[in-house]
Short mmCIF file of C-alpha atoms in Angstrom, two decimals:
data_model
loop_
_atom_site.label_atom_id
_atom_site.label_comp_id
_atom_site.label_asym_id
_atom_site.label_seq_id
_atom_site.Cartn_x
_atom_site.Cartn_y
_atom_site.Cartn_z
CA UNK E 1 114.07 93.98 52.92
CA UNK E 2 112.35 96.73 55.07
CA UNK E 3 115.42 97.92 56.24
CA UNK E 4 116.86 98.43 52.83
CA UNK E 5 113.64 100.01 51.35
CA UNK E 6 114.12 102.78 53.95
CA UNK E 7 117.62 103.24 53.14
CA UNK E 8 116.69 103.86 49.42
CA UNK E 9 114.10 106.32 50.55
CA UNK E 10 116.54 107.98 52.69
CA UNK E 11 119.78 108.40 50.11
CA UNK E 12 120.11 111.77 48.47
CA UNK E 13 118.57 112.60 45.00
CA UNK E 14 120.57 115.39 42.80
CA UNK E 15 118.12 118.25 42.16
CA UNK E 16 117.96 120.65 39.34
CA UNK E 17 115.86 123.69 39.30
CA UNK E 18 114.07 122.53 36.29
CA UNK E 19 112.96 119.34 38.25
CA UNK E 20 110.59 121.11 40.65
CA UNK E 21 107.46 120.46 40.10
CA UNK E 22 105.25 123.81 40.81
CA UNK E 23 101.67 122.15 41.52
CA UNK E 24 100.04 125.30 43.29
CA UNK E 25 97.16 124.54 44.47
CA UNK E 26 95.60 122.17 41.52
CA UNK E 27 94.10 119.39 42.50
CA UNK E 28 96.56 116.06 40.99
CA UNK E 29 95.51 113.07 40.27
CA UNK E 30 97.39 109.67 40.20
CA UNK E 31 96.35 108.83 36.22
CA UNK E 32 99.83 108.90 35.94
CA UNK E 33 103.39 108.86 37.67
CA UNK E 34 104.01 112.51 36.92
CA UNK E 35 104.38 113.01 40.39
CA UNK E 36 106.43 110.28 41.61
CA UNK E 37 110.08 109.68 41.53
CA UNK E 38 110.38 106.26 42.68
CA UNK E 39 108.19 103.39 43.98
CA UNK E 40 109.11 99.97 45.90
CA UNK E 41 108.15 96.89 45.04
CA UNK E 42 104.24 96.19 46.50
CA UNK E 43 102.83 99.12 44.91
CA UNK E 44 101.67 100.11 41.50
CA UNK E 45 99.28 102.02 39.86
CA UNK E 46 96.41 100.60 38.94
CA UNK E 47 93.42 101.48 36.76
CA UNK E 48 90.11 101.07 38.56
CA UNK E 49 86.91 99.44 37.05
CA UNK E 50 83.60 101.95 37.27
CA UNK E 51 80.67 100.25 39.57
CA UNK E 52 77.62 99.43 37.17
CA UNK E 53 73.83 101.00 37.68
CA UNK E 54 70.99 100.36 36.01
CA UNK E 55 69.90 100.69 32.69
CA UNK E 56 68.51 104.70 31.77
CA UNK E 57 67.76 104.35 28.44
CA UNK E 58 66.60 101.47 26.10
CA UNK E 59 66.19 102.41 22.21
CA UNK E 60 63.00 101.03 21.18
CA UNK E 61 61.03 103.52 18.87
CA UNK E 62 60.85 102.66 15.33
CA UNK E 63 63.55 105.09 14.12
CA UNK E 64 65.71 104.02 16.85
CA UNK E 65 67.10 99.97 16.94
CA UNK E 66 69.80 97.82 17.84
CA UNK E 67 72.72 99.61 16.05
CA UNK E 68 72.04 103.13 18.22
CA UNK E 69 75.49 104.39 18.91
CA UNK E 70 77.76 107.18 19.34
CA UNK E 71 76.31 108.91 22.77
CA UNK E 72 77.08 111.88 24.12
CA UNK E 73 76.04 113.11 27.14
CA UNK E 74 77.24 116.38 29.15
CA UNK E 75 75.53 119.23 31.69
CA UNK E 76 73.35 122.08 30.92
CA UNK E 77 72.41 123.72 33.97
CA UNK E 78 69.64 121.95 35.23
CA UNK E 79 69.20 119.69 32.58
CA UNK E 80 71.40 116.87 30.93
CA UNK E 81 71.31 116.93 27.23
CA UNK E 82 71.92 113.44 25.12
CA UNK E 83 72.64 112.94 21.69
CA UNK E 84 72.87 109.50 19.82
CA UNK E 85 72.49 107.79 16.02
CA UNK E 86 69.45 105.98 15.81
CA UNK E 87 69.70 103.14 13.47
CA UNK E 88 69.09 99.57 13.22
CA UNK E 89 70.39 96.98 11.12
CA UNK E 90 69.05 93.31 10.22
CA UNK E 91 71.83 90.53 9.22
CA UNK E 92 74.52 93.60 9.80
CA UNK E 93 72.91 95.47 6.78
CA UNK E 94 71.05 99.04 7.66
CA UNK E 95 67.68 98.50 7.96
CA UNK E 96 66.28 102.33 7.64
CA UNK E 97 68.01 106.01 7.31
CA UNK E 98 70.08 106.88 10.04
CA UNK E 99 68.69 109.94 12.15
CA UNK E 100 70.49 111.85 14.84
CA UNK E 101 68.08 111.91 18.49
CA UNK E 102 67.72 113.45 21.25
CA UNK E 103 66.94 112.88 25.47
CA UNK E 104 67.03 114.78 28.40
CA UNK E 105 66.83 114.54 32.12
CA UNK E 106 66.59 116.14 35.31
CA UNK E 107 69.10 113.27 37.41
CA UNK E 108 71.13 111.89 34.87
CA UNK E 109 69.24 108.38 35.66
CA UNK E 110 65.58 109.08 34.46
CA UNK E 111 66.00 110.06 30.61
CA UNK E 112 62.55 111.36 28.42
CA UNK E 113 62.68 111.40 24.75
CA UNK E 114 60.45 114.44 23.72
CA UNK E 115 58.11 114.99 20.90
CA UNK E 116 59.90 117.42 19.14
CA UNK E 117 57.97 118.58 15.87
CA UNK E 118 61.00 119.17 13.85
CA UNK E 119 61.42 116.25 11.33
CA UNK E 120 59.32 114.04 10.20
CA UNK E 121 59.51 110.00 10.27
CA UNK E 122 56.56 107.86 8.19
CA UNK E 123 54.33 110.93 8.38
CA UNK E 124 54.96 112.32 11.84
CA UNK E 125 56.99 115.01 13.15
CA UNK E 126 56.29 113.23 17.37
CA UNK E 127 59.67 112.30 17.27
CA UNK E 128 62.80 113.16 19.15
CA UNK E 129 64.85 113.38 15.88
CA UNK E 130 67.16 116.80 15.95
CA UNK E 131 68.85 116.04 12.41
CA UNK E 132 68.36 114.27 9.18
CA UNK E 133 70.71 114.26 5.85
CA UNK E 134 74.20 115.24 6.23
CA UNK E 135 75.80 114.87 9.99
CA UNK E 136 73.70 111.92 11.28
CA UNK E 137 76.18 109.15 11.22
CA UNK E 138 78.00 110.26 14.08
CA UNK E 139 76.74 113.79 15.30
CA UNK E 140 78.79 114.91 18.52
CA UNK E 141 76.92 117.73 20.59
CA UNK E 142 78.68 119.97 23.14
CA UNK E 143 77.83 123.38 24.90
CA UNK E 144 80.38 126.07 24.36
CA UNK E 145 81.56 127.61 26.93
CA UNK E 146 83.91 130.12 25.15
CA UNK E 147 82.82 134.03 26.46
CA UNK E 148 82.90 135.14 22.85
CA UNK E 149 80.82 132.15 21.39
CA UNK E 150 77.69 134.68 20.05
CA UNK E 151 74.13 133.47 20.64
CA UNK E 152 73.11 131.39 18.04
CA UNK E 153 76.26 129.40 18.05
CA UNK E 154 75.81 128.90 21.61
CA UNK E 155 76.10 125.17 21.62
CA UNK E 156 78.44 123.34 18.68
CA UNK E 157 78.43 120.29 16.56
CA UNK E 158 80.59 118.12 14.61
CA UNK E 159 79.96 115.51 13.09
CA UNK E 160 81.30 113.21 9.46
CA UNK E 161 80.03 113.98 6.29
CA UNK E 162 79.76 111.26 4.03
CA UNK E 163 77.52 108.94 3.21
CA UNK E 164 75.91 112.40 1.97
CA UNK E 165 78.28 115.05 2.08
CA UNK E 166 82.20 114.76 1.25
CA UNK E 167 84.78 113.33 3.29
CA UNK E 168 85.83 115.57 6.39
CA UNK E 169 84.16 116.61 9.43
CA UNK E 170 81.25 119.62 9.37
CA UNK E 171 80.76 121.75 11.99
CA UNK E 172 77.13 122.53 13.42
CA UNK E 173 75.91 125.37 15.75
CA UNK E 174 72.25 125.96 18.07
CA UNK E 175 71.11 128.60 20.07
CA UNK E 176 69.21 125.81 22.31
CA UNK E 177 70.57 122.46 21.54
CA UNK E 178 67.95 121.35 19.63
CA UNK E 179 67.35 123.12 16.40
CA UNK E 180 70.60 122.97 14.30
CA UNK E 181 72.30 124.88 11.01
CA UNK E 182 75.69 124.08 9.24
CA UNK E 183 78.33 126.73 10.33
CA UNK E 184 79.97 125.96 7.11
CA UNK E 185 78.79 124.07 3.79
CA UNK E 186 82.30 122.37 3.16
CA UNK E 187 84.18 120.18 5.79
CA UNK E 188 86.96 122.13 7.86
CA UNK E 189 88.74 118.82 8.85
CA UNK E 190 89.77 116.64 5.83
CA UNK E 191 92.59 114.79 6.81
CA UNK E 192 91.81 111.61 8.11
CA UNK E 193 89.10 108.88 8.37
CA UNK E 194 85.88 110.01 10.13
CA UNK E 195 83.35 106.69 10.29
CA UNK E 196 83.57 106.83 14.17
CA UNK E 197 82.46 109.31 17.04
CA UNK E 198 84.66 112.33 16.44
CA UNK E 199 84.55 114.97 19.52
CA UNK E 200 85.03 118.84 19.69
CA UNK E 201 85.39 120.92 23.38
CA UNK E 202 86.17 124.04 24.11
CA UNK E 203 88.99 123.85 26.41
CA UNK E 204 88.93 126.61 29.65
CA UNK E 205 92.64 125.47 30.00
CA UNK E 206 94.22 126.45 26.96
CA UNK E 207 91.18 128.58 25.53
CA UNK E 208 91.15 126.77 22.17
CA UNK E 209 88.25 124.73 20.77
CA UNK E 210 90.14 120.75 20.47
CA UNK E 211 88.75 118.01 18.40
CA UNK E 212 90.19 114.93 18.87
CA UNK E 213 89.09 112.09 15.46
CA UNK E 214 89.60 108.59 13.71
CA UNK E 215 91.76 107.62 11.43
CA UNK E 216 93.68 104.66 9.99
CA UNK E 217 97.46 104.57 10.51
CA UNK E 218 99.02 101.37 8.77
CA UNK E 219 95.88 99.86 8.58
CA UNK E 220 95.23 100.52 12.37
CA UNK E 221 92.43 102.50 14.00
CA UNK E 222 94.24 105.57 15.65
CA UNK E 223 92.97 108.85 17.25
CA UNK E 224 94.26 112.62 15.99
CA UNK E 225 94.43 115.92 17.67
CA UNK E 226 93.82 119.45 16.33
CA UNK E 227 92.88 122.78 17.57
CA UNK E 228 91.26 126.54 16.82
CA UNK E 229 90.39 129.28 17.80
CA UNK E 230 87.24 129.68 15.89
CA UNK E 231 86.00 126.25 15.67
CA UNK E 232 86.29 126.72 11.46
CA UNK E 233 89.76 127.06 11.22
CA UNK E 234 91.56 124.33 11.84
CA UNK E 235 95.82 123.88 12.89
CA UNK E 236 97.13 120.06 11.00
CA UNK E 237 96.41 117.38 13.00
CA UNK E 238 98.87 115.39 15.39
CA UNK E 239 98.52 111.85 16.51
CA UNK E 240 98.19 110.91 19.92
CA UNK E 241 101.65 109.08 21.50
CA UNK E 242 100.62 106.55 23.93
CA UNK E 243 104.40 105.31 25.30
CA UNK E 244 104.78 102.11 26.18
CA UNK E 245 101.65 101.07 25.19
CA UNK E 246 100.93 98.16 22.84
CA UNK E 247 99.90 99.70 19.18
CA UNK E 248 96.48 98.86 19.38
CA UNK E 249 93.16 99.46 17.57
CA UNK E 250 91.42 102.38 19.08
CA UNK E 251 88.03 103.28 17.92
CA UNK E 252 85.99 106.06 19.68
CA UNK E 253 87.71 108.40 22.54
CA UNK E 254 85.52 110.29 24.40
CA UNK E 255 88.39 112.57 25.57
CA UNK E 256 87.38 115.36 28.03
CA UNK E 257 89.32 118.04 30.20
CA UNK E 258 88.79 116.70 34.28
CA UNK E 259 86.67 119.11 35.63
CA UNK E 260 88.26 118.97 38.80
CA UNK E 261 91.65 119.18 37.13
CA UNK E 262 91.50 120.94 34.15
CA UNK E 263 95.28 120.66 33.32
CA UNK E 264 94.27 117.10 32.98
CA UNK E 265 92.46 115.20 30.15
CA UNK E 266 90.99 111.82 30.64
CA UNK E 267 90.10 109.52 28.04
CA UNK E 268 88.07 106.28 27.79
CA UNK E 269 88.98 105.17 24.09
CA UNK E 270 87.23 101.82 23.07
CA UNK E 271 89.80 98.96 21.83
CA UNK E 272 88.58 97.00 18.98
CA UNK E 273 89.35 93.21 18.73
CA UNK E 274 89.23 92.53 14.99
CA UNK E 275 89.38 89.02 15.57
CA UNK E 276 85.79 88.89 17.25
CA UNK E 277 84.86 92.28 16.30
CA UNK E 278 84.42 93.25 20.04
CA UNK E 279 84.78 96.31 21.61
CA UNK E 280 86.13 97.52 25.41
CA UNK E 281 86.59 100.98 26.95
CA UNK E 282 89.94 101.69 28.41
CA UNK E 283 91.30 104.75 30.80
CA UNK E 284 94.14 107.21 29.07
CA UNK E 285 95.10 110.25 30.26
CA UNK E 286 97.64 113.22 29.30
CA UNK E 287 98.91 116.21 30.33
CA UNK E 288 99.21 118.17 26.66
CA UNK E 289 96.72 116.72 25.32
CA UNK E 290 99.06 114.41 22.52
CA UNK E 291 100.67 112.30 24.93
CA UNK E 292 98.91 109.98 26.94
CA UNK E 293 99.20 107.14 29.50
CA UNK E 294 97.03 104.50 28.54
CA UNK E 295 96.26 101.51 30.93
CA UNK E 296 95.82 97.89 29.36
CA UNK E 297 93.12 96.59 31.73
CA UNK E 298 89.75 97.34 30.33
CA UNK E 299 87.46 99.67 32.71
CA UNK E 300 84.43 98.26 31.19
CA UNK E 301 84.68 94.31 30.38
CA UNK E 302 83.10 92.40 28.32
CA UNK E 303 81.70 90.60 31.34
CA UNK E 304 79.96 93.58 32.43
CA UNK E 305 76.39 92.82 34.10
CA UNK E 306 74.73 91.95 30.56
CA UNK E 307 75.15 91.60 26.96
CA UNK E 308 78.46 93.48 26.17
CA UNK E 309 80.49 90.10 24.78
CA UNK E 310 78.66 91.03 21.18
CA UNK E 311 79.93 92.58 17.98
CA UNK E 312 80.61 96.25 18.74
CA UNK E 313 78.41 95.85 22.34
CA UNK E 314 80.49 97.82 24.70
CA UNK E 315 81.00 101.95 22.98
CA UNK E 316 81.84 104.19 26.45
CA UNK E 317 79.82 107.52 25.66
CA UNK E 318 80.99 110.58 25.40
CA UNK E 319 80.87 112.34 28.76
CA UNK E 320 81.55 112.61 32.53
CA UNK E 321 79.06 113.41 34.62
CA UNK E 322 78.29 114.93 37.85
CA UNK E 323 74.79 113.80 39.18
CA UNK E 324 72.64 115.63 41.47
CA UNK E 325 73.14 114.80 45.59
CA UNK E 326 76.29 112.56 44.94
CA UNK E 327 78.91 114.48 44.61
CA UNK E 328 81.52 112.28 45.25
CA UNK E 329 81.24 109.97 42.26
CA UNK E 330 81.16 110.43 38.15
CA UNK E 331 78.48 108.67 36.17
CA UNK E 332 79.70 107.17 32.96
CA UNK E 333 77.80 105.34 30.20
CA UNK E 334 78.00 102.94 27.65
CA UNK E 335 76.25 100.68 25.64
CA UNK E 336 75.34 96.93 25.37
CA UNK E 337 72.97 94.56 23.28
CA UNK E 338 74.28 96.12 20.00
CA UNK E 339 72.95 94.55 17.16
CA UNK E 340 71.89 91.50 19.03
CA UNK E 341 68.37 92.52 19.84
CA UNK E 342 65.31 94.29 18.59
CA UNK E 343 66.69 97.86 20.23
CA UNK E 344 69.69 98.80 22.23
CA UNK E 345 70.86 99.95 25.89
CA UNK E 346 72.84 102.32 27.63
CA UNK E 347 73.89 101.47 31.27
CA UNK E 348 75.18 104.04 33.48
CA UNK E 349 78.55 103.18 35.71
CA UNK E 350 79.98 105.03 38.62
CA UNK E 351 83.77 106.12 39.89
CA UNK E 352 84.54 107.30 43.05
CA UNK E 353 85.70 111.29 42.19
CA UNK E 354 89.53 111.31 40.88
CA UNK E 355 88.72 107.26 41.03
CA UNK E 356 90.32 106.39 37.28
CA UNK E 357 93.69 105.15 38.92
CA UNK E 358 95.25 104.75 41.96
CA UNK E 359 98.75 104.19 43.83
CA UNK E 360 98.04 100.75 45.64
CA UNK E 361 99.23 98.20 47.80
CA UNK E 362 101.84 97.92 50.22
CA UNK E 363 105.56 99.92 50.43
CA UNK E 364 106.80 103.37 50.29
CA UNK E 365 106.45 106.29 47.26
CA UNK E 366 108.29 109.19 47.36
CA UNK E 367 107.06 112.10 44.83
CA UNK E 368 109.28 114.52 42.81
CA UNK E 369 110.32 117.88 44.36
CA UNK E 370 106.79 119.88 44.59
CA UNK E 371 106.33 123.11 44.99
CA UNK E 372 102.67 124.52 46.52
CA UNK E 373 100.56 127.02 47.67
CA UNK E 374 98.06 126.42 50.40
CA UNK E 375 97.82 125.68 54.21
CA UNK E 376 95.99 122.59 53.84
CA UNK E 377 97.19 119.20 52.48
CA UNK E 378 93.87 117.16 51.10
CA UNK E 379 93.81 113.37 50.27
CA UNK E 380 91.37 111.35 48.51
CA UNK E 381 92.89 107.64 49.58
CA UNK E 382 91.04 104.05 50.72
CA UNK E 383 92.45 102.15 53.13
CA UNK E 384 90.78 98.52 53.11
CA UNK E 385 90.38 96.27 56.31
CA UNK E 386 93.15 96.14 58.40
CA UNK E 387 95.12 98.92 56.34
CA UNK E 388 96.66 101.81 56.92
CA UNK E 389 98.57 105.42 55.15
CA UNK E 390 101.17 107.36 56.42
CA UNK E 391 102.41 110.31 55.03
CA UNK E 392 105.36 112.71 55.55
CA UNK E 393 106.46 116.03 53.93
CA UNK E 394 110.18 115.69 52.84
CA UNK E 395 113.12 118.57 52.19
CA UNK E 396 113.91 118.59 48.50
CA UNK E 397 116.97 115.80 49.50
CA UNK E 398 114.66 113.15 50.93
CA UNK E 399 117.17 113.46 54.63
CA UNK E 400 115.32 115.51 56.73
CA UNK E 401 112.41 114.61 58.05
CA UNK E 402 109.62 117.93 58.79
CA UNK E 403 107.06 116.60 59.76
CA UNK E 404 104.89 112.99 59.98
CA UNK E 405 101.42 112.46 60.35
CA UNK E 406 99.50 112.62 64.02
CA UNK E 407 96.05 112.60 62.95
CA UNK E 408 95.20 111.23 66.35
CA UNK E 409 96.49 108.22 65.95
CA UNK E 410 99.45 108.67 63.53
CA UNK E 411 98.19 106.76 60.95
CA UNK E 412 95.18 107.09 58.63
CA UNK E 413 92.83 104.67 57.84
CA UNK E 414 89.26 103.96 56.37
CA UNK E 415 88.10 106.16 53.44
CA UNK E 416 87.61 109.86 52.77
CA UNK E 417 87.77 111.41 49.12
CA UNK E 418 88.56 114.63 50.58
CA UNK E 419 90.79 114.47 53.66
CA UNK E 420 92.63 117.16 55.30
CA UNK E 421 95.76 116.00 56.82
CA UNK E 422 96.27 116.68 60.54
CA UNK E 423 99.65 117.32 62.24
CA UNK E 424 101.55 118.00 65.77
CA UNK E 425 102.75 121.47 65.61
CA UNK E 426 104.30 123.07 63.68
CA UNK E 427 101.98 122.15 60.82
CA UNK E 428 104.72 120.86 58.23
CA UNK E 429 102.42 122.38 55.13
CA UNK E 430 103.01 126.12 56.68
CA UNK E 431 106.53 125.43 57.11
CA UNK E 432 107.25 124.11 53.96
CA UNK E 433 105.61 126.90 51.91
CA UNK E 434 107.49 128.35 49.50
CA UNK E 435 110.43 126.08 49.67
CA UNK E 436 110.90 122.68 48.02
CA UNK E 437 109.46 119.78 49.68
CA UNK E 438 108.72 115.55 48.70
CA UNK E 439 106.13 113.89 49.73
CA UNK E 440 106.41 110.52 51.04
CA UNK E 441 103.53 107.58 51.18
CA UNK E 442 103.93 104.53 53.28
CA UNK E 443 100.59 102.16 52.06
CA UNK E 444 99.83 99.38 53.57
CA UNK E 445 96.88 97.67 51.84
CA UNK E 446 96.12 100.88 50.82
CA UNK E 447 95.44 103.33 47.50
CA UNK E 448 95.47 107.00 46.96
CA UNK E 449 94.34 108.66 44.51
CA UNK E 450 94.55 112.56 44.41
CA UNK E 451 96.11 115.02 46.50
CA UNK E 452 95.76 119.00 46.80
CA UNK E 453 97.21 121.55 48.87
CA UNK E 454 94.37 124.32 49.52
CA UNK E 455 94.16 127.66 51.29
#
């Protein structure tokens, strides 16, 4: 079997120009097989599960409770800003007005809810409620980092209007993140069903505000796409395509652009089981933002470390973050003990960095032509014990051979999430510049998970 494997790898593939790949010097993950042209048998890729932390934040003030929901989460400088609906509910039935609060922290771990002064609950503005009235059922924060975004609309909101407005999505804007006016008194998205947490970005990638939103297709929970330039104006929405993927229902999405691949956007929509009314995050990801590949295996499960096996216990938040001193891993969050308790939780998780999915196991993978620009070939791969990685650079018709890994040993092993390939002379990554090349993989027990050539 090992003999004919490396006959496969070695027999001529037809090449057109359009087939070339040009990658630069982008950093690509494996979310995806974008990149590869064939695989043998022994390796896959395979969505990875986030390791669970602790708990940072427990919802047990009086206008908070055990229906909180909708989080979102991102970077502000120094600090990290969270928004979230506090609500609570008794036998499934709201139990008092949902508000829209507000957290912060200096780690990403340690979370304070301040007094703010701005609204008032039973007679008291020491609260950390930022909105009340129209917008609260699902309010979705972000800072926008447009050039031309003026000062008071410095950070953005959107958020559904009904139970108090009309049906469609409003749009919000802050000079701080805290104190917050309508941009518009009417909704600018209409099309579609909104009773979910429906996101907005600016996108440094395409340089258009995207909002990604709920709605029902044949009586299923789906997720839309549309995009401006001015955050008011709106193009028709588009569904997402997911192919090969089961038609499933999809509740939240908490779609983002990779910050270290912005090219890339990664998604962690939650699956809803009608039958139990339970909820899981899963890992998606696309390349135009429409079509995605969307793994089947949840990232979160329902036997997560505590109370997630509940009605509606297990929402991902809305953002992906990059903690001080641990730069190598994202913190993700999501929630458990929904309606099941006196108040809520969020738990934070952790992936290794470009750690959604990886090419595992044992065999050979040969990518697509490529095209780069760099000196440097980087890896972020695991070997596990007693495993190893190889890797050669190809011509564009798989025959000849440049160049294989020395590295000391000729073979790589343990883990690095940034690893720059060593080789005899002549380096094969300067002689291979500017032409077509393939890379080829040999794992053994192995996974990798990103690759980037680099100056």
């Amino acid at each position: 079997m090992k003999t004919i494997l490396a006959i496969l790898f070695l027999i001529p593939l037809p090449l057109y120009a359009e087939d070339v790949i040009d990658i630069g010097n982008r950093r690509e993950l494996f979310v995806d097989d974008y990149l590869i042209e064939r695989m043998s048998d022994g390796v896959n890729l395979q969505v990875q599960q986030p390791e669970p932390q602790d708990v940072v934040l427990v919802t047990g003030e009086p206008w908070e409770g055990n229906t909180c929901a909708y989080y979102t989460i991102f970077q502000d400088g120094d600090v990290y800003r969270m928004y979230y609906r506090g609500s609570h509910a008794v036998n499934m039935k709201s139990a008092h007005e949902e508000v829209t609060c507000y957290a912060e922290s200096e780690d990403g771990i340690h979370w304070t809810k301040p007094k703010l002064g701005i609204h008032e609950w039973n007679g008291s503005k020491e609260n950390n409620i930022i909105l009340k009235g129209l917008g609260t059922h699902c309010f979705v924060a972000f800072k926008d980092e447009n050039p031309a975004a003026p000062p008071e609309a410095k950070y953005k909101g959107i958020s559904r209007g009904r139970p108090v407005g009309k049906k469609g999505l409003y749009v919000f804007q802050s000079p701080d993140g805290i104190h917050w006016s309508l941009i518009k008194n009417e909704p600018v998205i209409t099309e579609g069903y909104f009773d979910s947490q429906n996101l907005a970005f600016w996108d440094p990638h395409t340089k258009k505000y995207v909002a990604y939103y709920r709605t029902f297709i044949d009586g299923v929970r789906d997720i839309m796409m549309c995009t401006s330039d001015d955050f008011v104006n709106w193009t028709a929405p588009t569904l997402l395509k997911y192919p090969g993927a089961p038609n499933q229902h999809l509740y939240t999405n908490a779609i983002c652009p990779y910050p270290e691949a912005p090219h890339l956007r990664v998604g962690f929509p939650t699956r809803y089981l009608p039958k139990t009314q339970q909820v899981e995050p899963v890992f998606m990801a696309s390349r135009d933002g429409i079509t995605f590949t969307r793994y089947q295996e949840a990232v979160i499960p329902q036997s997560a470390p505590k109370d997630r096996d509940g009605n509606r216990s297990n929402y991902m938040a809305n953002g992906l973050l990059k903690l001080p001193d641990k730069p190598n891993e994202w913190s993700v969050y999501a929630t458990e003990a929904y309606y099941s308790g006196p108040d809520s939780r969020v738990r934070r998780f952790t992936w290794r960095k470009d750690g959604f999915v990886a090419l595992q196991g044992t065999g050979e993978v040969l990518t697509k032509p490529i095209r780069y620009q760099g000196q440097r070939l980087l890896l972020n791969y695991r070997c596990r014990k007693g495993g190893s990685l190889k890797v050669e650079l190809r011509t564009e018709d798989s025959r000849v051979l440049i160049a294989s890994t020395s590295d000391g040993t000729d073979i790589l092993t343990g883990d690095s999430v940034n690893h720059e390939m060593s080789w005899k002379n002549p380096n094969p990554v300067q002689v291979g510049l500017g032409r077509t090349v393939r890379l080829r993989f040999e794992l053994k027990n192995a996974k990798v998970y990103a690759l980037q050539f680099a100056e």
